[in-house]
């Protein structure tokens, strides 16, 4: 038997016999307890308190094993994040589609086969980066969702500005999110889940503006959501394609984001009485196409 840490020399005979008996071991072997514990005696022994020293030893052993597992998991997670960071660096220099796991491994000082212990393929790296980018993009919007109850339009404007600022600070991840630069890459359901939440947040924001009388009901429809994403992603794509370096407020195209948002609110401006009967909910005449008063 392996001696316990505390009070091993004082471990009672009944405890040794009982542990041995739990495995129905051969008590005639050298080192076995001098007599066999009967089932009745075994049940009685289980009712006796285990010495504090033994309990302490077992708890300490379990605690230390747990700590070792935690450290291993933490080191693995840190290595995974480092791999993703280096992958972004390589993609920024060589292009998103030109990612090389061999180059990532070289920069990290490891052999390529070791890297495959963390990611089985290059597509797995793209998938993890897509998920990272989407989660960050969703987190950027979180502070502005709480503003919807006060002034939805201001919250939508602030959220749009924050999103574009994040995009310009993370152009590599933004390309994965808004473009399709890698042939054959499709995000996994887990990686795409934050994108679903982002779209739901947009629907919630547009509906809040509808409820506040700032937008017509059609703005929160599938067509309205699609138009909003076209306007925002169009600004982002034009900026990344032509001037990827300037900050959000200085870009030739990102400066037009507010104008694009004003166009959206103008197109879906509510008609008089529209919120009394909701007759036009889900379908409406855009403001630009409505008959204008004469004179």
PDB file of C-alpha atoms in Angstrom:
ATOM      1  CA  UNK A   1       0.000   0.000   0.000  1.00  0.00           C
ATOM      2  CA  UNK A   2       1.123   3.533  -0.693  1.00  0.00           C
ATOM      3  CA  UNK A   3       1.420   5.359   2.637  1.00  0.00           C
ATOM      4  CA  UNK A   4      -0.919   8.289   3.122  1.00  0.00           C
ATOM      5  CA  UNK A   5       0.478  11.718   3.827  1.00  0.00           C
ATOM      6  CA  UNK A   6      -0.863  12.258   7.342  1.00  0.00           C
ATOM      7  CA  UNK A   7      -0.856   9.618  10.099  1.00  0.00           C
ATOM      8  CA  UNK A   8      -0.153   6.652   7.823  1.00  0.00           C
ATOM      9  CA  UNK A   9       1.521   4.826  10.655  1.00  0.00           C
ATOM     10  CA  UNK A  10      -1.602   5.267  12.801  1.00  0.00           C
ATOM     11  CA  UNK A  11      -4.108   3.982  10.226  1.00  0.00           C
ATOM     12  CA  UNK A  12      -6.349   1.526  12.172  1.00  0.00           C
ATOM     13  CA  UNK A  13      -6.218  -2.145  11.344  1.00  0.00           C
ATOM     14  CA  UNK A  14      -9.962  -2.195  10.631  1.00  0.00           C
ATOM     15  CA  UNK A  15      -9.507   0.450   7.954  1.00  0.00           C
ATOM     16  CA  UNK A  16      -6.734  -1.498   6.216  1.00  0.00           C
ATOM     17  CA  UNK A  17      -8.736  -4.708   6.369  1.00  0.00           C
ATOM     18  CA  UNK A  18     -11.849  -3.041   5.068  1.00  0.00           C
ATOM     19  CA  UNK A  19     -10.123  -1.414   2.103  1.00  0.00           C
ATOM     20  CA  UNK A  20      -8.503  -4.731   1.274  1.00  0.00           C
ATOM     21  CA  UNK A  21     -11.822  -6.496   1.619  1.00  0.00           C
ATOM     22  CA  UNK A  22     -13.601  -4.098  -0.743  1.00  0.00           C
ATOM     23  CA  UNK A  23     -11.625  -5.655  -3.601  1.00  0.00           C
ATOM     24  CA  UNK A  24     -12.123  -9.267  -2.391  1.00  0.00           C
ATOM     25  CA  UNK A  25      -8.354  -9.700  -2.464  1.00  0.00           C
ATOM     26  CA  UNK A  26      -6.503 -12.814  -1.347  1.00  0.00           C
ATOM     27  CA  UNK A  27      -5.870 -12.430   2.374  1.00  0.00           C
ATOM     28  CA  UNK A  28      -3.363 -15.284   2.344  1.00  0.00           C
ATOM     29  CA  UNK A  29      -0.901 -13.240   0.292  1.00  0.00           C
ATOM     30  CA  UNK A  30       2.167 -11.770   1.998  1.00  0.00           C
ATOM     31  CA  UNK A  31       1.294  -8.331   3.283  1.00  0.00           C
ATOM     32  CA  UNK A  32      -2.428  -9.034   3.508  1.00  0.00           C
ATOM     33  CA  UNK A  33      -4.289  -8.364   6.784  1.00  0.00           C
ATOM     34  CA  UNK A  34      -4.120 -11.317   9.211  1.00  0.00           C
ATOM     35  CA  UNK A  35      -7.811 -12.172   8.951  1.00  0.00           C
ATOM     36  CA  UNK A  36     -10.713 -11.737   6.578  1.00  0.00           C
ATOM     37  CA  UNK A  37     -13.363  -9.122   7.259  1.00  0.00           C
ATOM     38  CA  UNK A  38     -16.856 -10.606   7.133  1.00  0.00           C
ATOM     39  CA  UNK A  39     -19.640  -8.764   5.350  1.00  0.00           C
ATOM     40  CA  UNK A  40     -21.239  -7.989   8.717  1.00  0.00           C
ATOM     41  CA  UNK A  41     -17.978  -6.611  10.089  1.00  0.00           C
ATOM     42  CA  UNK A  42     -17.440  -4.674   6.860  1.00  0.00           C
ATOM     43  CA  UNK A  43     -20.832  -2.966   7.188  1.00  0.00           C
ATOM     44  CA  UNK A  44     -20.051  -2.162  10.804  1.00  0.00           C
ATOM     45  CA  UNK A  45     -16.676  -0.723   9.812  1.00  0.00           C
ATOM     46  CA  UNK A  46     -18.307   1.597   7.311  1.00  0.00           C
ATOM     47  CA  UNK A  47     -20.229   3.176  10.183  1.00  0.00           C
ATOM     48  CA  UNK A  48     -17.012   4.089  12.009  1.00  0.00           C
ATOM     49  CA  UNK A  49     -15.628   7.575  11.362  1.00  0.00           C
ATOM     50  CA  UNK A  50     -12.541   7.755   9.180  1.00  0.00           C
ATOM     51  CA  UNK A  51      -9.637   9.406  11.057  1.00  0.00           C
ATOM     52  CA  UNK A  52      -9.188  13.109  10.355  1.00  0.00           C
ATOM     53  CA  UNK A  53      -5.656  12.538   9.113  1.00  0.00           C
ATOM     54  CA  UNK A  54      -6.842  10.067   6.486  1.00  0.00           C
ATOM     55  CA  UNK A  55      -9.615  12.368   5.293  1.00  0.00           C
ATOM     56  CA  UNK A  56      -7.220  15.288   5.096  1.00  0.00           C
ATOM     57  CA  UNK A  57      -4.787  13.234   3.058  1.00  0.00           C
ATOM     58  CA  UNK A  58      -7.448  12.108   0.607  1.00  0.00           C
ATOM     59  CA  UNK A  59      -8.809  15.628   0.226  1.00  0.00           C
ATOM     60  CA  UNK A  60      -5.335  17.057  -0.316  1.00  0.00           C
ATOM     61  CA  UNK A  61      -4.567  14.441  -2.957  1.00  0.00           C
ATOM     62  CA  UNK A  62      -7.815  15.186  -4.785  1.00  0.00           C
ATOM     63  CA  UNK A  63      -7.262  18.931  -4.512  1.00  0.00           C
ATOM     64  CA  UNK A  64      -3.741  18.679  -5.909  1.00  0.00           C
ATOM     65  CA  UNK A  65      -4.921  16.508  -8.774  1.00  0.00           C
ATOM     66  CA  UNK A  66      -7.604  19.075  -9.545  1.00  0.00           C
ATOM     67  CA  UNK A  67      -5.046  21.869  -9.484  1.00  0.00           C
ATOM     68  CA  UNK A  68      -2.830  19.965 -11.910  1.00  0.00           C
ATOM     69  CA  UNK A  69      -5.776  19.451 -14.257  1.00  0.00           C
ATOM     70  CA  UNK A  70      -6.650  23.165 -14.029  1.00  0.00           C
ATOM     71  CA  UNK A  71      -3.072  24.148 -14.827  1.00  0.00           C
ATOM     72  CA  UNK A  72      -2.943  21.831 -17.812  1.00  0.00           C
ATOM     73  CA  UNK A  73      -6.238  23.175 -19.128  1.00  0.00           C
ATOM     74  CA  UNK A  74      -5.112  26.761 -18.577  1.00  0.00           C
ATOM     75  CA  UNK A  75      -1.831  26.158 -20.403  1.00  0.00           C
ATOM     76  CA  UNK A  76      -3.665  24.529 -23.287  1.00  0.00           C
ATOM     77  CA  UNK A  77      -6.113  27.436 -23.575  1.00  0.00           C
ATOM     78  CA  UNK A  78      -3.242  29.908 -23.486  1.00  0.00           C
ATOM     79  CA  UNK A  79      -1.481  28.024 -26.271  1.00  0.00           C
ATOM     80  CA  UNK A  80      -4.678  27.958 -28.338  1.00  0.00           C
ATOM     81  CA  UNK A  81      -5.087  31.725 -27.994  1.00  0.00           C
ATOM     82  CA  UNK A  82      -1.429  32.270 -28.879  1.00  0.00           C
ATOM     83  CA  UNK A  83      -1.835  30.164 -32.019  1.00  0.00           C
ATOM     84  CA  UNK A  84      -4.833  32.271 -33.042  1.00  0.00           C
ATOM     85  CA  UNK A  85      -2.934  35.511 -32.361  1.00  0.00           C
ATOM     86  CA  UNK A  86      -0.007  34.392 -34.510  1.00  0.00           C
ATOM     87  CA  UNK A  87      -2.402  33.207 -37.228  1.00  0.00           C
ATOM     88  CA  UNK A  88      -3.900  36.703 -37.385  1.00  0.00           C
ATOM     89  CA  UNK A  89      -0.393  38.161 -37.753  1.00  0.00           C
ATOM     90  CA  UNK A  90       0.384  35.815 -40.649  1.00  0.00           C
ATOM     91  CA  UNK A  91      -2.939  36.567 -42.337  1.00  0.00           C
ATOM     92  CA  UNK A  92      -2.383  40.303 -41.969  1.00  0.00           C
ATOM     93  CA  UNK A  93       0.943  39.989 -43.771  1.00  0.00           C
ATOM     94  CA  UNK A  94       0.196  37.306 -46.347  1.00  0.00           C
ATOM     95  CA  UNK A  95      -3.561  37.572 -46.837  1.00  0.00           C
ATOM     96  CA  UNK A  96      -6.450  35.820 -45.131  1.00  0.00           C
ATOM     97  CA  UNK A  97      -6.553  32.939 -47.629  1.00  0.00           C
ATOM     98  CA  UNK A  98      -2.762  32.482 -47.497  1.00  0.00           C
ATOM     99  CA  UNK A  99      -2.623  31.266 -43.899  1.00  0.00           C
ATOM    100  CA  UNK A 100       0.118  28.674 -43.391  1.00  0.00           C
ATOM    101  CA  UNK A 101       0.082  26.511 -40.269  1.00  0.00           C
ATOM    102  CA  UNK A 102       3.735  25.691 -40.877  1.00  0.00           C
ATOM    103  CA  UNK A 103       4.548  29.404 -40.643  1.00  0.00           C
ATOM    104  CA  UNK A 104       2.444  29.740 -37.502  1.00  0.00           C
ATOM    105  CA  UNK A 105       4.335  26.838 -35.939  1.00  0.00           C
ATOM    106  CA  UNK A 106       7.689  28.311 -36.957  1.00  0.00           C
ATOM    107  CA  UNK A 107       6.908  31.656 -35.355  1.00  0.00           C
ATOM    108  CA  UNK A 108       5.820  29.906 -32.176  1.00  0.00           C
ATOM    109  CA  UNK A 109       8.947  27.790 -32.040  1.00  0.00           C
ATOM    110  CA  UNK A 110       7.153  24.466 -32.345  1.00  0.00           C
ATOM    111  CA  UNK A 111       7.111  21.695 -34.912  1.00  0.00           C
ATOM    112  CA  UNK A 112       4.041  21.595 -37.208  1.00  0.00           C
ATOM    113  CA  UNK A 113       2.887  18.192 -35.896  1.00  0.00           C
ATOM    114  CA  UNK A 114       2.718  19.685 -32.398  1.00  0.00           C
ATOM    115  CA  UNK A 115       0.379  22.394 -33.625  1.00  0.00           C
ATOM    116  CA  UNK A 116      -2.042  19.786 -34.925  1.00  0.00           C
ATOM    117  CA  UNK A 117      -2.594  18.689 -31.341  1.00  0.00           C
ATOM    118  CA  UNK A 118      -4.527  21.932 -30.917  1.00  0.00           C
ATOM    119  CA  UNK A 119      -6.079  22.372 -34.371  1.00  0.00           C
ATOM    120  CA  UNK A 120      -6.561  19.397 -36.695  1.00  0.00           C
ATOM    121  CA  UNK A 121      -6.648  21.531 -39.843  1.00  0.00           C
ATOM    122  CA  UNK A 122      -6.314  25.026 -41.229  1.00  0.00           C
ATOM    123  CA  UNK A 123     -10.101  25.233 -41.528  1.00  0.00           C
ATOM    124  CA  UNK A 124     -10.322  24.613 -37.783  1.00  0.00           C
ATOM    125  CA  UNK A 125      -8.163  27.694 -37.230  1.00  0.00           C
ATOM    126  CA  UNK A 126     -10.385  29.759 -39.506  1.00  0.00           C
ATOM    127  CA  UNK A 127     -13.414  28.484 -37.609  1.00  0.00           C
ATOM    128  CA  UNK A 128     -11.949  29.458 -34.235  1.00  0.00           C
ATOM    129  CA  UNK A 129     -11.043  32.904 -35.582  1.00  0.00           C
ATOM    130  CA  UNK A 130     -14.544  33.385 -36.985  1.00  0.00           C
ATOM    131  CA  UNK A 131     -16.006  32.544 -33.586  1.00  0.00           C
ATOM    132  CA  UNK A 132     -13.558  34.869 -31.831  1.00  0.00           C
ATOM    133  CA  UNK A 133     -14.415  37.718 -34.178  1.00  0.00           C
ATOM    134  CA  UNK A 134     -18.166  37.225 -33.920  1.00  0.00           C
ATOM    135  CA  UNK A 135     -18.075  37.065 -30.127  1.00  0.00           C
ATOM    136  CA  UNK A 136     -16.082  40.277 -29.983  1.00  0.00           C
ATOM    137  CA  UNK A 137     -18.439  41.987 -32.426  1.00  0.00           C
ATOM    138  CA  UNK A 138     -21.434  40.984 -30.295  1.00  0.00           C
ATOM    139  CA  UNK A 139     -19.755  42.131 -27.082  1.00  0.00           C
ATOM    140  CA  UNK A 140     -19.176  45.529 -28.671  1.00  0.00           C
ATOM    141  CA  UNK A 141     -22.943  45.974 -29.000  1.00  0.00           C
ATOM    142  CA  UNK A 142     -23.883  44.870 -25.489  1.00  0.00           C
ATOM    143  CA  UNK A 143     -23.498  48.288 -23.789  1.00  0.00           C
ATOM    144  CA  UNK A 144     -25.856  49.925 -26.294  1.00  0.00           C
ATOM    145  CA  UNK A 145     -28.699  47.449 -25.931  1.00  0.00           C
ATOM    146  CA  UNK A 146     -29.432  48.918 -22.522  1.00  0.00           C
ATOM    147  CA  UNK A 147     -29.890  52.337 -24.178  1.00  0.00           C
ATOM    148  CA  UNK A 148     -32.768  51.152 -26.350  1.00  0.00           C
ATOM    149  CA  UNK A 149     -35.375  51.892 -23.709  1.00  0.00           C
ATOM    150  CA  UNK A 150     -34.308  55.552 -23.605  1.00  0.00           C
ATOM    151  CA  UNK A 151     -33.650  56.523 -27.234  1.00  0.00           C
ATOM    152  CA  UNK A 152     -33.482  53.659 -29.752  1.00  0.00           C
ATOM    153  CA  UNK A 153     -32.162  55.776 -32.613  1.00  0.00           C
ATOM    154  CA  UNK A 154     -29.270  57.070 -30.522  1.00  0.00           C
ATOM    155  CA  UNK A 155     -28.515  53.539 -29.354  1.00  0.00           C
ATOM    156  CA  UNK A 156     -28.525  52.224 -32.932  1.00  0.00           C
ATOM    157  CA  UNK A 157     -26.249  55.068 -34.023  1.00  0.00           C
ATOM    158  CA  UNK A 158     -23.808  54.471 -31.166  1.00  0.00           C
ATOM    159  CA  UNK A 159     -23.830  50.723 -31.795  1.00  0.00           C
ATOM    160  CA  UNK A 160     -23.096  51.230 -35.475  1.00  0.00           C
ATOM    161  CA  UNK A 161     -20.183  53.530 -34.661  1.00  0.00           C
ATOM    162  CA  UNK A 162     -18.787  51.025 -32.157  1.00  0.00           C
ATOM    163  CA  UNK A 163     -19.071  48.188 -34.694  1.00  0.00           C
ATOM    164  CA  UNK A 164     -17.253  50.135 -37.399  1.00  0.00           C
ATOM    165  CA  UNK A 165     -14.547  51.141 -34.915  1.00  0.00           C
ATOM    166  CA  UNK A 166     -14.040  47.453 -34.033  1.00  0.00           C
ATOM    167  CA  UNK A 167     -13.914  46.510 -37.720  1.00  0.00           C
ATOM    168  CA  UNK A 168     -11.205  49.049 -38.495  1.00  0.00           C
ATOM    169  CA  UNK A 169      -9.177  47.845 -35.500  1.00  0.00           C
ATOM    170  CA  UNK A 170      -9.573  44.177 -36.546  1.00  0.00           C
ATOM    171  CA  UNK A 171      -9.524  44.101 -40.360  1.00  0.00           C
ATOM    172  CA  UNK A 172      -8.392  40.464 -40.610  1.00  0.00           C
ATOM    173  CA  UNK A 173     -11.235  39.145 -38.479  1.00  0.00           C
ATOM    174  CA  UNK A 174     -13.664  41.503 -40.216  1.00  0.00           C
ATOM    175  CA  UNK A 175     -12.798  39.971 -43.588  1.00  0.00           C
ATOM    176  CA  UNK A 176     -13.767  36.533 -42.251  1.00  0.00           C
ATOM    177  CA  UNK A 177     -17.051  37.923 -40.919  1.00  0.00           C
ATOM    178  CA  UNK A 178     -18.176  40.151 -43.793  1.00  0.00           C
ATOM    179  CA  UNK A 179     -16.469  38.600 -46.834  1.00  0.00           C
ATOM    180  CA  UNK A 180     -15.795  35.061 -48.061  1.00  0.00           C
ATOM    181  CA  UNK A 181     -12.023  35.219 -48.605  1.00  0.00           C
ATOM    182  CA  UNK A 182     -11.280  31.525 -47.965  1.00  0.00           C
ATOM    183  CA  UNK A 183     -12.581  29.118 -50.629  1.00  0.00           C
ATOM    184  CA  UNK A 184     -14.488  26.242 -49.091  1.00  0.00           C
ATOM    185  CA  UNK A 185     -14.667  27.695 -45.590  1.00  0.00           C
ATOM    186  CA  UNK A 186     -18.017  27.568 -43.812  1.00  0.00           C
ATOM    187  CA  UNK A 187     -18.253  28.415 -40.108  1.00  0.00           C
ATOM    188  CA  UNK A 188     -19.446  25.642 -37.843  1.00  0.00           C
ATOM    189  CA  UNK A 189     -22.782  26.011 -36.014  1.00  0.00           C
ATOM    190  CA  UNK A 190     -20.909  26.837 -32.817  1.00  0.00           C
ATOM    191  CA  UNK A 191     -18.818  29.527 -34.514  1.00  0.00           C
ATOM    192  CA  UNK A 192     -21.872  30.967 -36.257  1.00  0.00           C
ATOM    193  CA  UNK A 193     -24.026  31.109 -33.122  1.00  0.00           C
ATOM    194  CA  UNK A 194     -22.808  34.621 -32.116  1.00  0.00           C
ATOM    195  CA  UNK A 195     -23.744  35.851 -35.606  1.00  0.00           C
ATOM    196  CA  UNK A 196     -27.311  34.706 -34.972  1.00  0.00           C
ATOM    197  CA  UNK A 197     -27.316  36.614 -31.682  1.00  0.00           C
ATOM    198  CA  UNK A 198     -25.962  39.704 -33.433  1.00  0.00           C
ATOM    199  CA  UNK A 199     -28.801  39.583 -35.946  1.00  0.00           C
ATOM    200  CA  UNK A 200     -31.328  39.139 -33.153  1.00  0.00           C
ATOM    201  CA  UNK A 201     -29.855  42.172 -31.391  1.00  0.00           C
ATOM    202  CA  UNK A 202     -30.353  44.187 -34.581  1.00  0.00           C
ATOM    203  CA  UNK A 203     -33.978  43.056 -34.855  1.00  0.00           C
ATOM    204  CA  UNK A 204     -34.520  43.998 -31.216  1.00  0.00           C
ATOM    205  CA  UNK A 205     -33.032  47.449 -31.801  1.00  0.00           C
ATOM    206  CA  UNK A 206     -35.092  48.127 -34.920  1.00  0.00           C
ATOM    207  CA  UNK A 207     -38.267  46.938 -33.191  1.00  0.00           C
ATOM    208  CA  UNK A 208     -37.511  49.262 -30.274  1.00  0.00           C
ATOM    209  CA  UNK A 209     -37.277  52.157 -32.734  1.00  0.00           C
ATOM    210  CA  UNK A 210     -40.600  51.065 -34.240  1.00  0.00           C
ATOM    211  CA  UNK A 211     -42.237  50.953 -30.811  1.00  0.00           C
ATOM    212  CA  UNK A 212     -40.856  54.411 -30.041  1.00  0.00           C
ATOM    213  CA  UNK A 213     -42.398  55.837 -33.210  1.00  0.00           C
ATOM    214  CA  UNK A 214     -39.009  56.496 -34.808  1.00  0.00           C
ATOM    215  CA  UNK A 215     -39.424  53.918 -37.592  1.00  0.00           C
ATOM    216  CA  UNK A 216     -42.306  52.393 -39.489  1.00  0.00           C
ATOM    217  CA  UNK A 217     -43.149  48.759 -38.661  1.00  0.00           C
ATOM    218  CA  UNK A 218     -41.639  47.511 -41.925  1.00  0.00           C
ATOM    219  CA  UNK A 219     -38.198  48.563 -40.709  1.00  0.00           C
ATOM    220  CA  UNK A 220     -38.165  45.559 -38.347  1.00  0.00           C
ATOM    221  CA  UNK A 221     -39.260  43.141 -41.063  1.00  0.00           C
ATOM    222  CA  UNK A 222     -36.898  40.776 -42.880  1.00  0.00           C
ATOM    223  CA  UNK A 223     -36.626  43.311 -45.692  1.00  0.00           C
ATOM    224  CA  UNK A 224     -35.816  46.114 -43.266  1.00  0.00           C
ATOM    225  CA  UNK A 225     -33.164  44.077 -41.468  1.00  0.00           C
ATOM    226  CA  UNK A 226     -31.638  43.072 -44.812  1.00  0.00           C
ATOM    227  CA  UNK A 227     -31.503  46.685 -45.998  1.00  0.00           C
ATOM    228  CA  UNK A 228     -29.823  47.808 -42.797  1.00  0.00           C
ATOM    229  CA  UNK A 229     -27.133  45.133 -43.120  1.00  0.00           C
ATOM    230  CA  UNK A 230     -26.597  46.041 -46.788  1.00  0.00           C
ATOM    231  CA  UNK A 231     -25.985  49.680 -45.880  1.00  0.00           C
ATOM    232  CA  UNK A 232     -23.664  48.933 -42.950  1.00  0.00           C
ATOM    233  CA  UNK A 233     -21.692  46.108 -44.540  1.00  0.00           C
ATOM    234  CA  UNK A 234     -21.411  48.138 -47.731  1.00  0.00           C
ATOM    235  CA  UNK A 235     -19.699  50.964 -45.864  1.00  0.00           C
ATOM    236  CA  UNK A 236     -17.403  48.481 -44.135  1.00  0.00           C
ATOM    237  CA  UNK A 237     -16.526  46.613 -47.335  1.00  0.00           C
ATOM    238  CA  UNK A 238     -15.772  49.759 -49.285  1.00  0.00           C
ATOM    239  CA  UNK A 239     -13.516  51.029 -46.523  1.00  0.00           C
ATOM    240  CA  UNK A 240     -11.602  47.763 -46.095  1.00  0.00           C
ATOM    241  CA  UNK A 241     -11.217  47.358 -49.865  1.00  0.00           C
ATOM    242  CA  UNK A 242      -9.939  50.840 -50.585  1.00  0.00           C
ATOM    243  CA  UNK A 243      -8.518  52.368 -47.381  1.00  0.00           C
ATOM    244  CA  UNK A 244      -7.966  49.702 -44.731  1.00  0.00           C
ATOM    245  CA  UNK A 245      -5.627  51.807 -42.589  1.00  0.00           C
ATOM    246  CA  UNK A 246      -7.511  54.956 -41.454  1.00  0.00           C
ATOM    247  CA  UNK A 247      -9.464  54.995 -38.210  1.00  0.00           C
ATOM    248  CA  UNK A 248     -13.251  54.739 -38.344  1.00  0.00           C
ATOM    249  CA  UNK A 249     -13.840  58.477 -38.113  1.00  0.00           C
ATOM    250  CA  UNK A 250     -11.268  59.361 -40.768  1.00  0.00           C
ATOM    251  CA  UNK A 251     -12.055  56.828 -43.477  1.00  0.00           C
ATOM    252  CA  UNK A 252     -13.386  58.015 -46.789  1.00  0.00           C
ATOM    253  CA  UNK A 253     -16.296  55.570 -46.584  1.00  0.00           C
ATOM    254  CA  UNK A 254     -16.780  55.063 -42.857  1.00  0.00           C
ATOM    255  CA  UNK A 255     -17.480  58.789 -42.567  1.00  0.00           C
ATOM    256  CA  UNK A 256     -20.606  58.105 -44.610  1.00  0.00           C
ATOM    257  CA  UNK A 257     -21.973  55.615 -42.083  1.00  0.00           C
ATOM    258  CA  UNK A 258     -24.126  58.244 -40.373  1.00  0.00           C
ATOM    259  CA  UNK A 259     -25.465  59.395 -43.749  1.00  0.00           C
ATOM    260  CA  UNK A 260     -26.358  55.796 -44.615  1.00  0.00           C
ATOM    261  CA  UNK A 261     -28.172  55.434 -41.301  1.00  0.00           C
ATOM    262  CA  UNK A 262     -30.074  58.688 -41.881  1.00  0.00           C
ATOM    263  CA  UNK A 263     -31.111  57.330 -45.287  1.00  0.00           C
ATOM    264  CA  UNK A 264     -32.429  54.183 -43.603  1.00  0.00           C
ATOM    265  CA  UNK A 265     -34.470  56.170 -41.068  1.00  0.00           C
ATOM    266  CA  UNK A 266     -35.736  58.418 -43.855  1.00  0.00           C
ATOM    267  CA  UNK A 267     -36.771  55.489 -46.032  1.00  0.00           C
ATOM    268  CA  UNK A 268     -38.656  53.892 -43.168  1.00  0.00           C
ATOM    269  CA  UNK A 269     -39.981  57.112 -41.658  1.00  0.00           C
ATOM    270  CA  UNK A 270     -43.375  56.441 -40.052  1.00  0.00           C
ATOM    271  CA  UNK A 271     -46.496  57.728 -41.711  1.00  0.00           C
ATOM    272  CA  UNK A 272     -49.042  59.755 -39.789  1.00  0.00           C
ATOM    273  CA  UNK A 273     -51.392  57.464 -37.876  1.00  0.00           C
ATOM    274  CA  UNK A 274     -49.351  54.388 -38.689  1.00  0.00           C
ATOM    275  CA  UNK A 275     -48.949  53.442 -35.056  1.00  0.00           C
ATOM    276  CA  UNK A 276     -52.601  53.783 -34.182  1.00  0.00           C
ATOM    277  CA  UNK A 277     -53.945  50.937 -36.299  1.00  0.00           C
ATOM    278  CA  UNK A 278     -50.769  49.143 -37.518  1.00  0.00           C
ATOM    279  CA  UNK A 279     -52.489  48.644 -40.892  1.00  0.00           C
ATOM    280  CA  UNK A 280     -49.180  48.897 -42.724  1.00  0.00           C
ATOM    281  CA  UNK A 281     -47.224  46.644 -40.426  1.00  0.00           C
ATOM    282  CA  UNK A 282     -44.851  44.462 -42.472  1.00  0.00           C
ATOM    283  CA  UNK A 283     -45.600  46.308 -45.707  1.00  0.00           C
ATOM    284  CA  UNK A 284     -45.513  49.992 -46.466  1.00  0.00           C
ATOM    285  CA  UNK A 285     -44.787  52.630 -49.037  1.00  0.00           C
ATOM    286  CA  UNK A 286     -41.278  54.041 -48.570  1.00  0.00           C
ATOM    287  CA  UNK A 287     -41.213  57.702 -47.697  1.00  0.00           C
ATOM    288  CA  UNK A 288     -39.413  58.544 -50.933  1.00  0.00           C
ATOM    289  CA  UNK A 289     -42.294  57.042 -52.995  1.00  0.00           C
ATOM    290  CA  UNK A 290     -45.207  58.561 -51.132  1.00  0.00           C
ATOM    291  CA  UNK A 291     -47.320  61.214 -52.838  1.00  0.00           C
ATOM    292  CA  UNK A 292     -46.114  64.615 -51.807  1.00  0.00           C
ATOM    293  CA  UNK A 293     -48.557  67.396 -50.962  1.00  0.00           C
ATOM    294  CA  UNK A 294     -49.078  69.948 -53.739  1.00  0.00           C
ATOM    295  CA  UNK A 295     -48.129  73.523 -52.985  1.00  0.00           C
TER     296      UNK A 295
END
